[in-house]
């Protein structure tokens, strides 16, 4: 899996705890949709919503919503909604937090924040969604956690009678921050390691790295002062659960665990804010750091095709390419339906699911004692990105580069849903 490295950085560690595609025109899409009305459908009532099944072009069965059946079930939906209210959470702005001259985190304009929280409570808001940043809490040294900012903030929110949705955020938002150069980075000691070893970050085919999130290639490689990335995430969560034990299940009702850029389970195939990508470009595969390439070589060797492990697809276009004219996303012999295409996409998407599986297993195990306690309620949440552009093509290229092996011929979200269900995790689509 690659050599164990320290990146040449002096560690500050303390001891660790013992398919082809053809673009459908607007006219064709209208014909396709109108034809659905003439298909014989069997209604299935699920949780008050009525679905019908319609065979796709690939022969698989796909759920669509029948407008007629939805009207018939309207009374059921309304009756259900009277019995159960949907809690409303308001997101805490990221610029609520700042770093003072001493480098310590602080809450900005706390008086104004207090007034805003009171107003939200009066308006009927159920709770506040707060991002808990790895880059703030474990900012300076490994295993040196500073929870003071969140202790003060959670106490304030609790005093207002509001609940909490906590998002444990292992990514950076510097490139997407509205303040430009502001935002929250990864921990400074991680950035220091990254200065000597760029391969701890995702890389594209031209070697450009993205420091918004650690590559999943280091999930099991101890390059972080003797710890793997998974161990870093686990230790952070363990410290969080210890610090806020009395809040969990009482004030903290939902815990979302970050799994990638923007907290979403995906690759950074569409890096917003650094000039490389613009909507609606298809994006690029992010598997060229040395750790992921070593993993790809091992997978290819096990497949009996070592030549497939030399590199990723070389005919998949660039960030701002459109699907037409990009061979890998076409119907040809070198496209996504080829033996190589299937192998690569299964590996690429499979590693992403394994990444989430490993992290959520740790989180679910820590949450077990709260969920078994009938007096407390807490939900584990995972987030995926809503990659919607180029959905009408057969290959769904923007989804494929993001790590979702979802095409007109394959359901790429079912394996993700099955993995989440094993851990009892709710799905958040952003």
CSV table of C-alpha atoms in Angstrom, one decimal:
chain,number,residue,atom,x,y,z
A,1,UNK,CA,0.0,0.0,0.0
A,2,UNK,CA,2.9,2.3,-0.3
A,3,UNK,CA,5.8,3.2,2.0
A,4,UNK,CA,5.2,4.5,5.5
A,5,UNK,CA,6.4,8.1,5.6
A,6,UNK,CA,6.6,10.9,8.1
A,7,UNK,CA,7.1,13.6,5.4
A,8,UNK,CA,10.3,14.7,7.1
A,9,UNK,CA,8.4,16.7,9.7
A,10,UNK,CA,9.3,16.7,13.4
A,11,UNK,CA,6.3,15.2,15.2
A,12,UNK,CA,4.7,17.0,18.1
A,13,UNK,CA,2.8,13.9,19.1
A,14,UNK,CA,1.8,12.8,22.6
A,15,UNK,CA,0.9,9.1,23.1
A,16,UNK,CA,-2.2,7.8,21.5
A,17,UNK,CA,-4.8,5.9,23.5
A,18,UNK,CA,-4.1,2.2,24.1
A,19,UNK,CA,-22.7,2.3,-20.9
A,20,UNK,CA,-22.4,4.5,-23.8
A,21,UNK,CA,-24.1,7.9,-23.9
A,22,UNK,CA,-25.9,10.1,-26.3
A,23,UNK,CA,-27.0,13.5,-25.1
A,24,UNK,CA,-30.8,13.7,-25.0
A,25,UNK,CA,-32.3,16.8,-26.6
A,26,UNK,CA,-35.0,18.8,-24.9
A,27,UNK,CA,-37.5,17.5,-27.5
A,28,UNK,CA,-36.4,13.9,-26.8
A,29,UNK,CA,-36.8,14.4,-23.0
A,30,UNK,CA,-40.3,15.6,-23.5
A,31,UNK,CA,-41.2,12.6,-25.6
A,32,UNK,CA,-39.7,10.3,-22.9
A,33,UNK,CA,-41.6,11.9,-20.1
A,34,UNK,CA,-44.9,11.9,-22.1
A,35,UNK,CA,-44.5,8.3,-22.9
A,36,UNK,CA,-44.4,7.4,-19.2
A,37,UNK,CA,-48.2,8.1,-19.1
A,38,UNK,CA,-48.8,5.2,-21.4
A,39,UNK,CA,-46.7,2.6,-19.4
A,40,UNK,CA,-48.6,0.2,-17.3
A,41,UNK,CA,-47.6,0.8,-13.7
A,42,UNK,CA,-48.2,-0.9,-10.4
A,43,UNK,CA,-48.6,1.5,-7.4
A,44,UNK,CA,-46.6,0.8,-4.2
A,45,UNK,CA,-47.6,2.7,-1.1
A,46,UNK,CA,-44.5,3.5,1.0
A,47,UNK,CA,-44.8,5.7,4.1
A,48,UNK,CA,-47.8,7.6,2.8
A,49,UNK,CA,-46.1,8.3,-0.6
A,50,UNK,CA,-47.2,6.4,-3.7
A,51,UNK,CA,-44.6,5.2,-6.1
A,52,UNK,CA,-44.8,3.3,-9.4
A,53,UNK,CA,-42.1,1.2,-11.0
A,54,UNK,CA,-41.1,1.6,-14.6
A,55,UNK,CA,-38.5,-0.6,-16.4
A,56,UNK,CA,-35.5,1.5,-17.5
A,57,UNK,CA,-33.7,1.2,-20.8
A,58,UNK,CA,-31.2,-1.2,-19.1
A,59,UNK,CA,-34.0,-3.6,-18.0
A,60,UNK,CA,-33.6,-2.6,-14.3
A,61,UNK,CA,-36.6,-1.4,-12.3
A,62,UNK,CA,-36.6,2.3,-11.4
A,63,UNK,CA,-39.0,4.1,-9.0
A,64,UNK,CA,-40.8,7.1,-10.3
A,65,UNK,CA,-43.6,9.1,-8.7
A,66,UNK,CA,-47.1,8.8,-10.3
A,67,UNK,CA,-48.9,12.1,-10.2
A,68,UNK,CA,-52.3,10.4,-10.2
A,69,UNK,CA,-51.4,8.1,-7.3
A,70,UNK,CA,-49.8,11.0,-5.4
A,71,UNK,CA,-53.1,12.9,-5.6
A,72,UNK,CA,-55.0,9.8,-4.3
A,73,UNK,CA,-52.6,9.5,-1.3
A,74,UNK,CA,-52.8,13.2,-0.5
A,75,UNK,CA,-55.1,12.7,2.4
A,76,UNK,CA,-52.7,10.1,3.8
A,77,UNK,CA,-49.8,12.5,3.6
A,78,UNK,CA,-51.8,15.3,5.2
A,79,UNK,CA,-52.9,13.1,8.0
A,80,UNK,CA,-49.4,11.9,8.6
A,81,UNK,CA,-48.0,15.4,8.7
A,82,UNK,CA,-50.5,16.4,11.4
A,83,UNK,CA,-49.1,13.6,13.6
A,84,UNK,CA,-45.4,14.3,13.0
A,85,UNK,CA,-43.7,17.7,12.6
A,86,UNK,CA,-40.4,18.1,10.7
A,87,UNK,CA,-37.9,19.9,13.0
A,88,UNK,CA,-36.3,23.1,11.4
A,89,UNK,CA,-32.6,23.8,11.9
A,90,UNK,CA,-30.9,27.0,11.0
A,91,UNK,CA,-27.2,26.9,10.0
A,92,UNK,CA,-24.7,28.8,12.0
A,93,UNK,CA,-22.7,31.1,9.7
A,94,UNK,CA,-19.1,30.1,9.5
A,95,UNK,CA,-17.9,33.6,10.1
A,96,UNK,CA,-19.4,33.4,13.6
A,97,UNK,CA,-16.0,32.0,14.6
A,98,UNK,CA,-12.7,33.8,14.5
A,99,UNK,CA,-9.1,33.4,15.6
A,100,UNK,CA,-7.7,36.2,17.9
A,101,UNK,CA,-4.2,37.6,18.0
A,102,UNK,CA,-3.0,34.8,20.3
A,103,UNK,CA,-4.3,32.2,17.8
A,104,UNK,CA,-7.1,31.1,20.1
A,105,UNK,CA,-10.6,30.6,18.7
A,106,UNK,CA,-13.4,33.0,19.7
A,107,UNK,CA,-17.0,33.8,19.0
A,108,UNK,CA,-17.5,37.1,17.1
A,109,UNK,CA,-20.3,39.5,18.2
A,110,UNK,CA,-21.6,37.3,20.9
A,111,UNK,CA,-24.3,39.9,21.9
A,112,UNK,CA,-25.7,40.0,18.4
A,113,UNK,CA,-25.6,36.2,18.3
A,114,UNK,CA,-27.6,36.0,21.5
A,115,UNK,CA,-30.3,38.3,20.2
A,116,UNK,CA,-30.5,36.3,16.9
A,117,UNK,CA,-30.8,33.0,18.8
A,118,UNK,CA,-33.7,34.4,20.9
A,119,UNK,CA,-35.5,35.6,17.7
A,120,UNK,CA,-35.1,32.1,16.1
A,121,UNK,CA,-36.5,30.4,19.2
A,122,UNK,CA,-39.5,32.8,19.1
A,123,UNK,CA,-40.0,32.1,15.4
A,124,UNK,CA,-40.4,28.4,16.1
A,125,UNK,CA,-37.0,27.1,15.0
A,126,UNK,CA,-36.2,23.7,16.5
A,127,UNK,CA,-32.4,24.0,16.6
A,128,UNK,CA,-29.1,25.3,15.3
A,129,UNK,CA,-26.8,23.4,12.9
A,130,UNK,CA,-23.1,24.0,13.9
A,131,UNK,CA,-20.0,22.9,12.1
A,132,UNK,CA,-17.4,21.6,14.5
A,133,UNK,CA,-14.1,22.2,12.7
A,134,UNK,CA,-11.1,19.8,13.0
A,135,UNK,CA,-9.0,22.8,11.9
A,136,UNK,CA,-10.1,24.8,15.0
A,137,UNK,CA,-10.2,22.2,17.7
A,138,UNK,CA,-7.0,20.3,16.9
A,139,UNK,CA,-5.4,23.3,15.3
A,140,UNK,CA,-1.8,23.4,16.6
A,141,UNK,CA,-0.6,19.9,17.6
A,142,UNK,CA,-1.8,16.3,17.2
A,143,UNK,CA,-4.2,15.2,20.0
A,144,UNK,CA,-4.2,18.7,21.6
A,145,UNK,CA,-7.9,19.5,21.5
A,146,UNK,CA,-9.3,22.9,22.5
A,147,UNK,CA,-13.1,22.7,22.9
A,148,UNK,CA,-13.5,26.1,24.6
A,149,UNK,CA,-15.2,27.8,21.7
A,150,UNK,CA,-17.8,25.0,21.3
A,151,UNK,CA,-18.4,24.7,25.1
A,152,UNK,CA,-19.4,28.3,25.2
A,153,UNK,CA,-21.4,28.2,22.0
A,154,UNK,CA,-23.3,25.0,22.9
A,155,UNK,CA,-24.1,26.3,26.4
A,156,UNK,CA,-25.5,29.5,24.9
A,157,UNK,CA,-27.7,27.6,22.4
A,158,UNK,CA,-28.9,25.3,25.1
A,159,UNK,CA,-29.9,28.3,27.4
A,160,UNK,CA,-32.0,29.6,24.5
A,161,UNK,CA,-34.0,26.3,24.6
A,162,UNK,CA,-32.7,25.3,21.1
A,163,UNK,CA,-31.4,21.9,20.0
A,164,UNK,CA,-28.2,21.1,18.1
A,165,UNK,CA,-27.3,19.4,14.8
A,166,UNK,CA,-23.5,19.0,15.0
A,167,UNK,CA,-21.5,18.5,11.9
A,168,UNK,CA,-18.0,17.1,12.6
A,169,UNK,CA,-16.1,18.8,9.8
A,170,UNK,CA,-12.8,17.2,8.7
A,171,UNK,CA,-12.5,19.4,5.6
A,172,UNK,CA,-11.4,23.0,4.8
A,173,UNK,CA,-13.7,25.7,3.5
A,174,UNK,CA,-11.0,28.3,2.7
A,175,UNK,CA,-11.6,28.1,-1.1
A,176,UNK,CA,-15.4,28.3,-0.8
A,177,UNK,CA,-15.5,30.9,2.0
A,178,UNK,CA,-17.4,34.1,1.1
A,179,UNK,CA,-14.5,36.1,2.7
A,180,UNK,CA,-12.1,34.9,0.0
A,181,UNK,CA,-8.9,34.2,1.9
A,182,UNK,CA,-10.8,33.5,5.1
A,183,UNK,CA,-12.5,30.4,6.3
A,184,UNK,CA,-11.2,27.4,8.2
A,185,UNK,CA,-8.2,25.4,7.0
A,186,UNK,CA,-7.2,21.9,8.0
A,187,UNK,CA,-5.1,21.7,11.2
A,188,UNK,CA,-1.9,23.6,11.0
A,189,UNK,CA,0.2,20.6,11.8
A,190,UNK,CA,-1.5,18.7,8.9
A,191,UNK,CA,-0.7,21.6,6.6
A,192,UNK,CA,2.9,21.4,7.8
A,193,UNK,CA,3.1,17.7,6.8
A,194,UNK,CA,1.5,18.6,3.5
A,195,UNK,CA,4.2,21.0,2.7
A,196,UNK,CA,6.7,18.1,2.6
A,197,UNK,CA,4.3,15.5,1.2
A,198,UNK,CA,1.7,16.7,-1.2
A,199,UNK,CA,0.4,13.2,-1.7
A,200,UNK,CA,-1.6,13.4,1.5
A,201,UNK,CA,-4.1,15.4,-0.6
A,202,UNK,CA,-6.2,14.4,-3.6
A,203,UNK,CA,-4.5,15.0,-7.0
A,204,UNK,CA,-5.8,15.3,-10.5
A,205,UNK,CA,-4.1,13.9,-13.7
A,206,UNK,CA,-1.9,17.0,-14.0
A,207,UNK,CA,-0.6,16.7,-10.4
A,208,UNK,CA,-2.6,19.6,-9.0
A,209,UNK,CA,-3.5,18.9,-5.4
A,210,UNK,CA,-6.6,19.9,-3.4
A,211,UNK,CA,-6.0,20.6,0.3
A,212,UNK,CA,-9.7,20.7,1.2
A,213,UNK,CA,-9.6,17.2,2.5
A,214,UNK,CA,-7.1,14.4,3.0
A,215,UNK,CA,-7.0,11.8,0.2
A,216,UNK,CA,-8.7,8.5,1.2
A,217,UNK,CA,-5.4,6.9,0.1
A,218,UNK,CA,-4.0,7.7,3.5
A,219,UNK,CA,-6.9,6.2,5.4
A,220,UNK,CA,-4.7,3.3,6.6
A,221,UNK,CA,-1.2,4.8,6.1
A,222,UNK,CA,0.4,6.2,9.3
A,223,UNK,CA,1.9,9.4,7.9
A,224,UNK,CA,0.4,11.7,10.6
A,225,UNK,CA,3.0,11.4,13.3
A,226,UNK,CA,2.4,7.7,13.6
A,227,UNK,CA,-1.4,7.8,13.0
A,228,UNK,CA,-3.5,7.0,10.0
A,229,UNK,CA,-6.2,9.4,8.8
A,230,UNK,CA,-8.9,7.1,10.1
A,231,UNK,CA,-7.2,7.2,13.5
A,232,UNK,CA,-7.1,11.0,13.4
A,233,UNK,CA,-10.8,11.1,12.7
A,234,UNK,CA,-11.5,8.5,15.4
A,235,UNK,CA,-9.5,10.3,18.1
A,236,UNK,CA,-11.2,13.6,17.3
A,237,UNK,CA,-14.7,11.9,17.6
A,238,UNK,CA,-13.7,10.1,20.8
A,239,UNK,CA,-12.6,13.5,22.3
A,240,UNK,CA,-15.8,15.1,21.2
A,241,UNK,CA,-18.0,12.4,22.7
A,242,UNK,CA,-16.1,12.6,26.0
A,243,UNK,CA,-16.3,16.4,26.2
A,244,UNK,CA,-20.0,16.7,25.4
A,245,UNK,CA,-21.3,13.5,26.9
A,246,UNK,CA,-24.0,15.3,28.9
A,247,UNK,CA,-25.3,17.2,25.8
A,248,UNK,CA,-25.5,14.2,23.4
A,249,UNK,CA,-29.1,12.9,23.1
A,250,UNK,CA,-30.5,15.8,25.1
A,251,UNK,CA,-29.3,19.0,23.4
A,252,UNK,CA,-27.4,17.4,20.6
A,253,UNK,CA,-30.0,15.5,18.6
A,254,UNK,CA,-28.2,14.9,15.3
A,255,UNK,CA,-24.5,14.3,14.6
A,256,UNK,CA,-23.3,14.5,11.0
A,257,UNK,CA,-19.8,13.1,10.3
A,258,UNK,CA,-17.8,14.7,7.5
A,259,UNK,CA,-16.7,12.2,4.8
A,260,UNK,CA,-15.1,14.5,2.1
A,261,UNK,CA,-15.0,18.0,0.6
A,262,UNK,CA,-17.8,20.2,2.1
A,263,UNK,CA,-18.5,17.3,4.4
A,264,UNK,CA,-19.9,15.3,1.5
A,265,UNK,CA,-19.1,11.7,0.6
A,266,UNK,CA,-17.4,12.5,-2.8
A,267,UNK,CA,-14.2,13.3,-4.5
A,268,UNK,CA,-13.3,17.0,-5.2
A,269,UNK,CA,-13.8,16.5,-8.9
A,270,UNK,CA,-15.3,20.0,-9.3
A,271,UNK,CA,-13.0,22.3,-7.2
A,272,UNK,CA,-15.0,25.5,-6.9
A,273,UNK,CA,-13.1,28.7,-6.2
A,274,UNK,CA,-9.6,28.0,-7.5
A,275,UNK,CA,-10.2,28.8,-11.2
A,276,UNK,CA,-9.8,25.2,-12.5
A,277,UNK,CA,-13.5,24.3,-12.8
A,278,UNK,CA,-16.6,26.1,-13.9
A,279,UNK,CA,-20.2,24.8,-14.1
A,280,UNK,CA,-21.2,22.7,-16.0
A,281,UNK,CA,-17.9,21.0,-16.6
A,282,UNK,CA,-17.7,17.3,-16.2
A,283,UNK,CA,-14.8,17.5,-13.7
A,284,UNK,CA,-11.7,15.2,-13.4
A,285,UNK,CA,-11.0,12.0,-11.6
A,286,UNK,CA,-9.0,12.6,-8.4
A,287,UNK,CA,-6.9,9.5,-7.9
A,288,UNK,CA,-3.4,10.5,-8.8
A,289,UNK,CA,-1.7,10.8,-5.4
A,290,UNK,CA,0.8,8.1,-4.9
A,291,UNK,CA,-1.2,6.3,-2.3
A,292,UNK,CA,-4.3,5.9,-4.4
A,293,UNK,CA,-2.2,5.0,-7.5
A,294,UNK,CA,-0.5,2.2,-5.4
A,295,UNK,CA,-3.9,1.0,-4.4
A,296,UNK,CA,-5.1,1.0,-8.0
A,297,UNK,CA,-2.0,-1.0,-9.1
A,298,UNK,CA,-2.8,-3.6,-6.4
A,299,UNK,CA,-6.4,-3.8,-7.6
A,300,UNK,CA,-5.4,-4.2,-11.2
A,301,UNK,CA,-2.9,-7.0,-10.3
A,302,UNK,CA,-5.7,-8.8,-8.4
A,303,UNK,CA,-7.9,-8.5,-11.5
A,304,UNK,CA,-5.2,-10.1,-13.6
A,305,UNK,CA,-4.7,-6.9,-15.6
A,306,UNK,CA,-1.6,-5.1,-14.2
A,307,UNK,CA,-1.6,-2.7,-17.2
A,308,UNK,CA,-4.8,-1.2,-15.9
A,309,UNK,CA,-3.1,0.0,-12.8
A,310,UNK,CA,-0.5,2.3,-14.5
A,311,UNK,CA,-2.8,5.3,-14.6
A,312,UNK,CA,-6.4,6.5,-14.5
A,313,UNK,CA,-8.5,7.0,-17.7
A,314,UNK,CA,-6.5,9.1,-20.2
A,315,UNK,CA,-9.4,9.9,-22.4
A,316,UNK,CA,-11.8,11.4,-19.8
A,317,UNK,CA,-11.4,15.0,-20.8
A,318,UNK,CA,-10.7,17.9,-18.4
A,319,UNK,CA,-12.5,19.9,-15.7
A,320,UNK,CA,-14.5,22.1,-18.1
A,321,UNK,CA,-15.0,19.5,-20.9
A,322,UNK,CA,-18.6,18.7,-22.0
A,323,UNK,CA,-19.6,15.1,-22.4
A,324,UNK,CA,-19.8,15.1,-26.2
A,325,UNK,CA,-16.5,14.2,-27.8
A,326,UNK,CA,-15.0,12.8,-24.6
A,327,UNK,CA,-14.3,9.1,-25.4
A,328,UNK,CA,-14.4,7.7,-21.9
A,329,UNK,CA,-17.9,8.9,-21.4
A,330,UNK,CA,-19.0,7.6,-24.9
A,331,UNK,CA,-20.3,4.3,-26.2
A,332,UNK,CA,-17.0,3.3,-27.9
A,333,UNK,CA,-14.6,0.5,-27.1
A,334,UNK,CA,-12.6,2.8,-24.8
A,335,UNK,CA,-15.6,4.1,-23.0
A,336,UNK,CA,-17.1,3.6,-19.6
A,337,UNK,CA,-18.9,0.4,-20.7
A,338,UNK,CA,-15.6,-1.3,-21.6
A,339,UNK,CA,-14.1,-3.9,-19.3
A,340,UNK,CA,-11.4,-1.3,-18.3
A,341,UNK,CA,-14.1,1.3,-17.7
A,342,UNK,CA,-16.1,-0.9,-15.5
A,343,UNK,CA,-13.1,-2.0,-13.5
A,344,UNK,CA,-11.9,1.5,-12.9
A,345,UNK,CA,-15.3,2.9,-11.9
A,346,UNK,CA,-16.0,0.0,-9.6
A,347,UNK,CA,-12.6,0.6,-7.9
A,348,UNK,CA,-13.0,4.4,-7.8
A,349,UNK,CA,-16.5,4.3,-6.3
A,350,UNK,CA,-15.8,1.3,-4.1
A,351,UNK,CA,-12.9,3.0,-2.4
A,352,UNK,CA,-15.2,5.9,-1.6
A,353,UNK,CA,-17.8,3.7,0.0
A,354,UNK,CA,-15.1,1.8,2.0
A,355,UNK,CA,-13.8,5.2,3.3
A,356,UNK,CA,-17.3,6.1,4.6
A,357,UNK,CA,-17.9,2.6,5.9
A,358,UNK,CA,-14.7,2.8,8.1
A,359,UNK,CA,-15.5,6.2,9.5
A,360,UNK,CA,-19.2,5.6,10.1
A,361,UNK,CA,-18.4,2.3,11.9
A,362,UNK,CA,-16.3,4.2,14.4
A,363,UNK,CA,-19.0,6.9,14.9
A,364,UNK,CA,-21.9,4.4,15.2
A,365,UNK,CA,-20.0,2.4,17.8
A,366,UNK,CA,-19.5,5.6,19.9
A,367,UNK,CA,-23.2,6.5,19.6
A,368,UNK,CA,-24.5,3.1,20.6
A,369,UNK,CA,-24.8,3.8,24.3
A,370,UNK,CA,-26.8,6.9,23.6
A,371,UNK,CA,-29.2,5.2,21.2
A,372,UNK,CA,-29.7,2.3,23.6
A,373,UNK,CA,-30.8,4.7,26.3
A,374,UNK,CA,-34.5,5.3,26.0
A,375,UNK,CA,-34.3,8.7,27.6
A,376,UNK,CA,-32.0,10.1,24.9
A,377,UNK,CA,-32.4,10.5,21.1
A,378,UNK,CA,-29.5,11.1,18.7
A,379,UNK,CA,-29.3,10.4,15.0
A,380,UNK,CA,-26.1,9.7,13.0
A,381,UNK,CA,-26.1,11.5,9.6
A,382,UNK,CA,-24.0,11.3,6.5
A,383,UNK,CA,-24.1,13.7,3.6
A,384,UNK,CA,-23.7,13.2,-0.2
A,385,UNK,CA,-23.6,15.8,-2.9
A,386,UNK,CA,-26.4,16.4,-5.3
A,387,UNK,CA,-24.4,16.2,-8.5
A,388,UNK,CA,-27.3,16.9,-11.0
A,389,UNK,CA,-25.7,18.2,-14.1
A,390,UNK,CA,-25.4,15.9,-17.2
A,391,UNK,CA,-27.9,13.6,-15.6
A,392,UNK,CA,-29.7,13.2,-18.9
A,393,UNK,CA,-26.7,11.6,-20.6
A,394,UNK,CA,-26.3,7.9,-20.4
A,395,UNK,CA,-22.9,8.1,-18.6
A,396,UNK,CA,-23.7,10.8,-16.0
A,397,UNK,CA,-20.0,12.0,-16.2
A,398,UNK,CA,-20.2,14.6,-13.4
A,399,UNK,CA,-21.4,11.9,-11.0
A,400,UNK,CA,-18.7,9.4,-12.2
A,401,UNK,CA,-15.8,11.9,-11.6
A,402,UNK,CA,-17.3,12.6,-8.1
A,403,UNK,CA,-17.2,8.9,-7.2
A,404,UNK,CA,-20.9,8.0,-7.7
A,405,UNK,CA,-21.0,5.1,-10.2
A,406,UNK,CA,-24.4,6.0,-11.3
A,407,UNK,CA,-25.4,5.8,-15.0
A,408,UNK,CA,-28.4,5.1,-17.1
A,409,UNK,CA,-27.5,1.4,-16.7
A,410,UNK,CA,-26.5,1.2,-13.1
A,411,UNK,CA,-27.9,2.4,-9.7
A,412,UNK,CA,-24.9,4.0,-8.0
A,413,UNK,CA,-26.7,5.1,-4.9
A,414,UNK,CA,-28.1,1.8,-3.8
A,415,UNK,CA,-24.6,0.6,-2.5
A,416,UNK,CA,-24.2,3.8,-0.6
A,417,UNK,CA,-27.7,3.5,1.0
A,418,UNK,CA,-27.0,-0.1,2.0
A,419,UNK,CA,-23.7,0.9,3.6
A,420,UNK,CA,-25.5,3.7,5.5
A,421,UNK,CA,-28.2,1.4,6.6
A,422,UNK,CA,-25.7,-1.0,8.2
A,423,UNK,CA,-24.7,1.9,10.5
A,424,UNK,CA,-28.2,3.2,11.1
A,425,UNK,CA,-27.2,6.5,9.5
A,426,UNK,CA,-29.7,9.0,8.0
A,427,UNK,CA,-28.9,10.4,4.5
A,428,UNK,CA,-28.6,14.1,3.9
A,429,UNK,CA,-28.4,15.2,0.2
A,430,UNK,CA,-27.0,18.7,-0.2
